Coordinates of N, CA and C in Angstrom, one line a residue:
X16 N 124.4 87.1 100.9 CA 123.6 86.7 102.0 C 123.9 87.4 103.0
X17 N 122.5 87.9 103.2 CA 122.9 88.2 104.9 C 121.9 87.1 105.8
X18 N 122.8 87.0 106.7 CA 122.1 86.0 107.7 C 122.1 86.2 108.7
X19 N 120.5 86.1 109.2 CA 119.8 86.8 110.7 C 119.7 85.2 111.3
X20 N 120.0 85.4 113.0 CA 119.6 84.5 113.8 C 118.9 85.2 114.6
X21 N 117.5 84.7 114.8 CA 116.8 84.9 116.2 C 116.3 83.9 117.0
X22 N 115.8 84.6 118.3 CA 115.4 83.4 119.2 C 113.3 83.4 118.8
X23 N 113.2 81.9 119.3 CA 112.0 81.9 119.0 C 111.2 82.9 120.2
X24 N 111.5 83.4 121.2 CA 110.9 84.4 121.5 C 110.4 86.0 121.3
X25 N 111.7 85.8 120.8 CA 111.3 87.5 119.7 C 111.0 87.1 118.3
X26 N 110.8 85.8 117.6 CA 110.8 86.5 116.3 C 109.4 86.8 115.4
X27 N 108.0 86.7 116.9 CA 107.2 87.5 116.3 C 107.1 88.6 115.7
X28 N 107.5 89.5 116.6 CA 108.9 91.2 116.7 C 109.4 91.0 115.5
X29 N 109.9 91.0 115.4 CA 111.2 91.2 114.4 C 111.0 92.3 112.9
X30 N 111.9 92.5 113.1 CA 111.9 93.1 111.8 C 112.4 92.3 110.4
X31 N 112.7 91.9 110.4 CA 112.7 91.3 109.8 C 111.9 89.5 109.1
X32 N 111.0 91.0 108.0 CA 109.3 90.1 107.5 C 109.8 89.3 106.3
X33 N 110.7 90.1 105.8 CA 110.7 89.8 104.3 C 112.3 88.7 104.8
X34 N 112.0 87.2 104.5 CA 113.2 86.5 104.0 C 112.9 85.4 103.3
X35 N 114.2 84.5 103.5 CA 113.8 82.9 102.9 C 114.7 82.5 104.2
X36 N 114.0 81.4 105.0 CA 114.9 80.5 105.5 C 115.3 79.4 104.5
X37 N 116.4 79.6 105.6 CA 118.1 78.7 105.3 C 117.5 77.4 105.8
X38 N 117.7 77.6 107.4 CA 118.0 76.6 107.8 C 116.5 76.6 108.8
X39 N 115.5 75.9 108.8 CA 114.2 76.3 110.6 C 114.0 74.8 109.9
X40 N 114.6 74.0 110.7 CA 114.2 72.8 111.2 C 112.3 72.4 112.3
X41 N 112.3 73.2 112.5 CA 111.3 72.9 113.7 C 109.9 73.8 113.7
X42 N 110.3 74.4 112.3 CA 109.4 75.4 111.2 C 108.4 76.6 112.2
X43 N 109.7 76.5 113.1 CA 110.0 78.2 113.8 C 109.3 79.2 113.2
X44 N 109.6 79.7 112.0 CA 109.5 81.2 111.2 C 108.0 80.4 110.3
X45 N 107.6 79.1 110.2 CA 106.0 79.2 110.1 C 104.8 80.1 110.2
X46 N 104.7 80.1 111.6 CA 103.8 81.1 111.9 C 104.0 82.6 111.6
X47 N 105.1 83.5 110.8 CA 105.5 84.6 111.2 C 104.3 85.1 110.3
X48 N 103.3 86.4 110.4 CA 102.6 86.9 109.4 C 103.4 87.1 107.9
X49 N 102.0 86.3 106.6 CA 103.3 87.1 105.6 C 104.1 88.5 105.4
X50 N 104.6 88.7 104.8 CA 105.9 90.2 104.3 C 104.8 90.4 103.3
X51 N 104.5 91.8 103.1 CA 103.6 93.0 102.3 C 104.4 93.4 102.0
X52 N 105.6 94.0 101.2 CA 106.3 94.8 100.9 C 105.7 95.7 99.8
X53 N 105.1 94.8 99.2 CA 104.6 95.6 97.9 C 103.8 97.0 98.4
X54 N 102.6 96.3 99.5 CA 102.4 98.0 99.0 C 103.3 98.9 100.4
X55 N 104.1 98.7 100.5 CA 104.9 100.1 101.5 C 104.9 100.8 100.9
X56 N 104.3 102.7 101.1 CA 104.5 103.5 100.2 C 105.7 104.5 101.1
X57 N 106.5 105.4 101.0 CA 107.3 106.1 101.7 C 106.4 106.6 103.1
X58 N 107.4 106.6 104.0 CA 106.8 106.8 104.9 C 107.0 108.4 105.2
X59 N 106.3 109.2 105.2 CA 106.5 110.3 105.5 C 107.0 110.9 106.3
X60 N 106.4 110.3 107.5 CA 106.4 111.2 108.6 C 108.1 110.8 109.1
X61 N 108.5 109.2 108.5 CA 110.1 108.7 109.1 C 111.1 110.8 107.9
X62 N 110.2 110.9 106.7 CA 111.1 111.5 105.7 C 110.8 113.3 107.0
X63 N 110.0 113.7 107.2 CA 109.8 114.7 107.7 C 110.5 115.4 108.6
X64 N 110.5 113.9 110.1 CA 112.1 113.7 111.2 C 113.4 114.0 109.9
X65 N 113.9 113.6 109.5 CA 115.0 113.3 108.5 C 115.1 114.7 108.1
X66 N 114.2 115.6 107.2 CA 113.9 117.2 107.3 C 114.5 117.8 108.2
X67 N 113.6 118.1 109.3 CA 113.7 118.6 110.5 C 115.2 118.3 111.5
X68 N 115.3 117.3 110.9 CA 117.1 116.6 111.7 C 118.0 117.7 111.2
X69 N 118.3 117.7 109.4 CA 118.7 118.2 108.5 C 118.9 120.1 109.0
X70 N 117.2 120.6 109.0 CA 117.8 121.5 109.8 C 117.9 121.8 110.7
X71 N 117.5 121.2 111.6 CA 118.5 121.8 113.0 C 120.0 121.2 112.9
X72 N 120.5 120.1 112.3 CA 122.4 120.4 112.2 C 122.7 121.8 111.9
X73 N 121.7 122.3 110.4 CA 121.9 123.2 109.7 C 122.1 124.7 110.9
X74 N 121.1 124.6 112.1 CA 121.3 125.5 112.9 C 122.8 125.0 113.2
X75 N 122.9 124.2 114.0 CA 124.1 124.0 114.9 C 125.3 124.4 114.1
X76 N 125.8 124.0 113.0 CA 126.8 123.9 112.8 C 127.3 125.4 112.2
X77 N 126.8 126.1 112.1 CA 128.1 127.9 112.3 C 128.6 128.0 113.7
X78 N 127.9 127.8 114.5 CA 128.5 128.1 115.9 C 128.8 126.7 116.4
X79 N 129.0 125.1 115.6 CA 129.8 123.8 116.6 C 130.9 124.1 115.9
X80 N 131.1 124.4 114.4 CA 132.1 124.0 113.8 C 132.6 124.9 113.3
X81 N 131.8 126.3 112.8 CA 133.2 127.7 111.9 C 133.3 128.6 113.7
X82 N 132.4 128.4 113.8 CA 133.1 130.3 115.1 C 134.3 128.9 116.4
X83 N 133.8 127.5 116.3 CA 135.0 127.1 116.8 C 136.3 126.7 116.6
X84 N 136.6 126.8 115.0 CA 137.0 126.6 114.5 C 137.2 124.9 114.0
X85 N 136.1 123.9 114.3 CA 136.3 122.4 114.4 C 136.2 121.9 113.4
X86 N 137.4 121.8 112.5 CA 137.1 121.3 111.3 C 137.2 120.0 111.1
X87 N 137.4 118.8 112.3 CA 137.2 117.3 112.2 C 135.6 117.4 112.2
X88 N 135.0 118.2 113.5 CA 133.8 117.9 113.7 C 133.4 118.5 112.0
X89 N 133.7 119.7 111.2 CA 132.6 119.4 109.9 C 132.9 118.9 109.1
X90 N 133.7 117.9 109.2 CA 134.1 117.1 108.2 C 132.8 116.1 108.5
X91 N 132.4 115.6 110.3 CA 131.7 114.5 109.9 C 130.3 115.4 110.2
X92 N 130.1 116.4 110.5 CA 128.9 117.2 109.7 C 128.4 117.3 108.1
X93 N 129.2 117.4 108.0 CA 128.9 117.4 106.1 C 128.6 116.1 105.4
X94 N 129.6 114.6 106.6 CA 129.4 113.4 106.1 C 127.8 113.2 106.8
X95 N 127.7 113.8 107.3 CA 126.0 113.4 108.7 C 125.2 113.5 107.2
X96 N 125.3 114.8 107.0 CA 124.1 115.6 106.3 C 124.0 115.1 104.6
X97 N 125.5 114.6 104.5 CA 125.5 113.3 103.3 C 124.5 112.4 103.4
X98 N 124.9 111.6 104.8 CA 123.9 110.4 104.8 C 122.6 111.2 105.5
X99 N 121.3 111.9 105.8 CA 120.5 112.3 106.4 C 120.2 112.3 104.3
X100 N 120.9 113.2 103.9 CA 120.1 113.0 102.3 C 119.7 112.0 101.5
X101 N 121.4 110.6 101.9 CA 120.7 109.2 101.1 C 119.3 108.8 101.9
X102 N 119.4 109.5 103.1 CA 117.7 108.3 104.0 C 116.7 109.0 103.3
X103 N 117.1 110.5 103.3 CA 115.5 111.2 102.7 C 115.0 110.3 101.4
X104 N 116.4 110.5 100.6 CA 116.0 109.7 98.3 C 115.4 108.3 99.1
X105 N 116.7 107.5 99.7 CA 116.0 105.8 99.6 C 114.6 105.9 100.1
X106 N 114.3 106.7 101.0 CA 112.8 106.7 101.6 C 111.8 106.5 100.7
X107 N 111.9 107.5 100.3 CA 110.7 108.4 98.9 C 110.9 107.3 97.8
X108 N 111.5 106.3 97.6 CA 111.8 105.3 96.9 C 110.9 104.5 97.2
X109 N 110.1 104.1 98.7 CA 109.7 103.3 98.9 C 108.0 102.9 97.7
X110 N 107.9 101.9 97.7 CA 108.5 100.1 97.6 C 109.7 99.7 97.1
X111 N 110.5 99.3 97.9 CA 111.5 99.1 97.2 C 111.5 96.8 97.0
X112 N 112.0 96.8 96.4 CA 112.0 94.9 96.7 C 113.2 94.7 97.4
X113 N 112.7 93.8 98.3 CA 113.4 93.1 99.4 C 115.0 92.7 98.6
X114 N 115.9 93.7 100.3 CA 117.3 93.6 99.8 C 118.0 93.6 100.8
X115 N 119.2 93.2 100.8 CA 119.8 93.5 101.8 C 120.8 94.7 102.8
X116 N 121.3 95.0 104.1 CA 122.2 96.2 104.3 C 122.6 96.8 103.5
X117 N 123.7 95.7 102.9 CA 124.9 95.7 101.8 C 124.3 96.2 100.7
X118 N 122.8 96.4 100.0 CA 122.7 97.4 98.9 C 122.3 98.8 98.6
X119 N 123.0 99.2 99.1 CA 123.1 100.6 99.4 C 122.7 101.4 98.1
X120 N 123.3 101.7 96.8 CA 123.3 102.5 95.4 C 121.9 101.6 95.4
X121 N 121.8 100.2 95.3 CA 120.5 100.0 95.0 C 119.0 100.3 95.1
X122 N 118.7 101.8 96.5 CA 118.1 102.0 97.4 C 118.0 103.5 96.4
X123 N 118.4 103.5 95.5 CA 118.6 105.3 94.6 C 117.8 104.8 93.2
X124 N 118.0 106.2 92.9 CA 118.1 106.0 91.3 C 119.5 106.1 90.3
X125 N 119.2 106.3 89.4 CA 120.9 106.6 88.9 C 121.2 108.3 89.3
X126 N 119.9 108.6 88.7 CA 120.3 110.5 88.7 C 120.9 110.4 90.3
X127 N 119.6 110.1 91.6 CA 120.1 109.9 93.3 C 121.8 109.8 93.2
X128 N 122.1 108.6 92.8 CA 123.0 108.4 93.0 C 124.0 109.5 92.4
X129 N 124.0 109.9 91.2 CA 125.3 110.6 90.2 C 124.8 112.2 91.5
X130 N 124.3 112.3 92.0 CA 124.1 113.3 92.5 C 124.5 113.2 94.4
X131 N 124.5 112.5 94.6 CA 125.6 112.1 95.8 C 126.9 111.7 95.7
X132 N 127.1 111.0 94.7 CA 128.3 111.0 94.1 C 129.4 112.0 93.6
X133 N 128.8 112.9 93.5 CA 129.5 114.4 92.9 C 129.2 115.1 93.9
X134 N 128.6 114.7 95.1 CA 129.2 115.8 96.0 C 130.3 115.9 96.3
X135 N 131.0 117.2 97.0 CA 132.1 116.8 97.7 C 132.9 116.5 98.8
X136 N 134.1 115.7 99.1 CA 134.2 115.4 100.5 C 134.7 116.0 101.1
X137 N 134.7 116.4 102.4 CA 135.5 117.6 102.8 C 136.6 117.0 103.4
X138 N 138.0 117.7 103.7 CA 139.2 117.5 104.1 C 138.3 118.7 105.1
X139 N 139.9 118.8 106.6 CA 139.5 119.1 107.8 C 139.9 120.5 107.5
X140 N 139.5 121.5 107.1 CA 139.6 122.5 106.3 C 138.5 123.7 106.3
X141 N 138.9 124.8 106.8 CA 137.0 125.4 107.1 C 136.8 126.5 105.0
X142 N 138.1 126.0 104.1 CA 137.2 126.0 102.9 C 136.6 125.1 102.6
X143 N 136.8 123.8 102.6 CA 136.9 122.5 102.1 C 135.5 121.9 103.0
X144 N 135.6 122.1 104.5 CA 134.3 122.0 104.6 C 132.3 123.0 104.5
X145 N 133.4 123.9 104.6 CA 132.3 125.1 104.7 C 131.6 125.1 102.5
X146 N 132.4 124.6 101.9 CA 132.7 124.0 100.6 C 131.4 122.8 100.3
X147 N 131.7 122.2 101.7 CA 131.7 120.9 101.3 C 129.5 121.1 101.6
X148 N 129.5 121.7 102.8 CA 128.2 121.5 103.4 C 127.3 122.5 102.1
X149 N 128.4 123.3 102.3 CA 127.3 124.4 101.0 C 126.3 123.4 100.3
X150 N 127.3 122.4 99.4 CA 127.2 121.5 98.5 C 125.7 120.7 99.0
X151 N 126.1 120.6 99.9 CA 125.2 119.5 100.3 C 123.8 119.7 100.6
X152 N 124.3 121.0 101.5 CA 123.1 122.1 102.0 C 121.7 122.9 100.6
X153 N 122.6 122.5 99.1 CA 121.4 122.7 98.2 C 121.2 121.5 97.7
X154 N 121.9 120.7 97.5 CA 121.5 119.6 97.4 C 119.8 118.5 97.8
X155 N 120.6 119.1 99.7 CA 118.8 118.7 99.9 C 117.9 119.8 100.0
X156 N 118.1 120.8 99.1 CA 117.0 122.0 99.5 C 116.5 121.6 97.8
X157 N 117.0 121.2 97.0 CA 116.7 121.2 95.7 C 115.9 119.6 96.0
X158 N 116.9 118.6 95.7 CA 116.9 117.5 95.2 C 116.0 116.6 95.8
X159 N 116.1 116.7 97.3 CA 116.1 116.4 98.4 C 114.1 116.6 98.7
X160 N 114.2 118.4 98.9 CA 113.1 118.9 99.0 C 112.4 118.2 98.0
X161 N 111.9 118.5 96.3 CA 111.5 118.5 95.4 C 111.2 116.5 95.5
X162 N 112.3 115.8 95.7 CA 111.8 114.7 95.8 C 110.8 114.3 97.3
X163 N 110.9 114.7 98.1 CA 109.8 114.7 99.8 C 108.5 115.2 99.2
X164 N 108.4 116.2 98.5 CA 107.2 117.4 98.1 C 106.7 115.7 97.4
X165 N 107.3 115.0 95.8 CA 106.3 114.7 95.3 C 106.3 113.5 95.7
X166 N 106.2 112.9 96.7 CA 106.0 111.8 97.7 C 104.6 111.9 99.1
X167 N 104.4 113.6 99.1 CA 103.6 113.4 99.8 C 104.6 114.1 100.8
X168 N 105.5 114.2 101.5 CA 106.0 115.2 102.7 C 105.7 116.7 102.0
X169 N 105.7 117.3 103.5 CA 105.6 119.2 103.2 C 106.5 119.3 104.1
X170 N 107.0 120.5 103.5 CA 108.3 121.2 103.4 C 108.4 122.1 104.4
X171 N 109.1 121.7 106.0 CA 109.0 123.5 106.4 C 109.7 124.9 106.0
X172 N 108.7 125.5 105.5 CA 109.5 126.3 104.5 C 110.2 128.0 105.4
X173 N 109.1 128.1 106.5 CA 109.8 128.6 107.8 C 110.7 128.2 108.5
X174 N 111.0 127.3 108.7 CA 111.9 127.0 109.1 C 113.5 127.3 108.4
X175 N 113.2 126.6 107.0 CA 113.8 126.7 106.4 C 114.7 128.0 106.1
X176 N 113.7 129.3 105.6 CA 114.1 129.9 105.4 C 114.8 131.1 106.8
X177 N 114.3 130.4 107.8 CA 115.3 131.1 108.8 C 116.1 130.9 109.3
X178 N 116.6 129.7 108.8 CA 117.6 128.8 108.4 C 118.8 129.4 107.5
X179 N 117.8 129.9 106.6 CA 118.7 130.5 105.8 C 119.7 131.8 106.0
X180 N 118.3 132.7 106.6 CA 118.5 134.3 107.0 C 119.6 133.6 107.4
X181 N 120.2 133.1 108.8 CA 121.3 132.8 109.9 C 122.4 132.1 108.4
X182 N 122.3 132.0 108.1 CA 123.7 131.2 107.7 C 124.0 132.2 106.3
X183 N 122.8 133.3 106.0 CA 123.1 134.5 105.1 C 124.4 135.6 106.5
X184 N 123.3 135.3 107.0 CA 124.1 136.5 108.7 C 125.1 136.2 108.7
X185 N 125.6 134.9 108.9 CA 126.2 134.1 109.6 C 127.8 134.4 108.1
X186 N 126.9 134.4 106.9 CA 128.1 135.0 106.0 C 128.3 133.3 105.3
X187 N 128.0 132.5 105.3 CA 128.3 131.8 104.9 C 127.7 131.1 103.4
X188 N 126.7 131.8 103.2 CA 125.5 131.6 102.0 C 126.0 133.3 101.5
X189 N 125.7 133.5 100.8 CA 125.3 134.8 99.8 C 123.2 135.3 99.9
X190 N 123.2 136.5 99.8 CA 121.6 136.2 100.0 C 121.2 135.8 98.6
X191 N 122.0 135.5 97.4 CA 121.4 135.1 95.9 C 121.3 133.5 96.4
X192 N 122.1 132.7 97.7 CA 121.5 131.2 98.0 C 120.5 130.8 98.5

C-alpha cells in the first residue's frame, strides 16, 4: 500500500488523482474531480523529450566518459540510458491501470521486461562500459524507436544519424551499427 498524506490547501492540485481514501474524516477528498485514467494515452511529448535526452547523453558519452576514462561516470551513464529506455517503454504502454510507484515491472510487457533484464550491467572498466552502452543504444534505437513510432511519436532521424556518425568517428561503433 502506498500512503499519501496531503494538506487540504494542495489537494485540488494533487498528482494523486487515482486513490482509495482510507481515512478522510471530514470528506475533504470528496470534492476532487474524479480520476479518468481510462482515456489516458501515451504522452507523445514526454516520449519525444525522453528520446531527445537519450540522444543528448549519447553525444556527451564519448567526451565525458571515454576521452576522460571516467569509467564510474560511464557506469552511471549506462544505467541512466537504461532508465530512459524503461521510461520510454512504460510511457508507450499507457493507459495503465492504477498502481503504486513500486510496481516497476508491471508497467512493461513481458518482451520489454526481457529486453531490459537482458541488458548487460557495466563494471567500471572501458570494455564493460562501452559494451553496455552499445547494447542499450541498440535497444533504444530498435525496440524503443519501434514502440515510440507505433504510438505516434516521431523519431529525430537526422539527429540520430549525426550521433551515429559521431560514434563511428570516435570508434565506439562500426560502420555497420
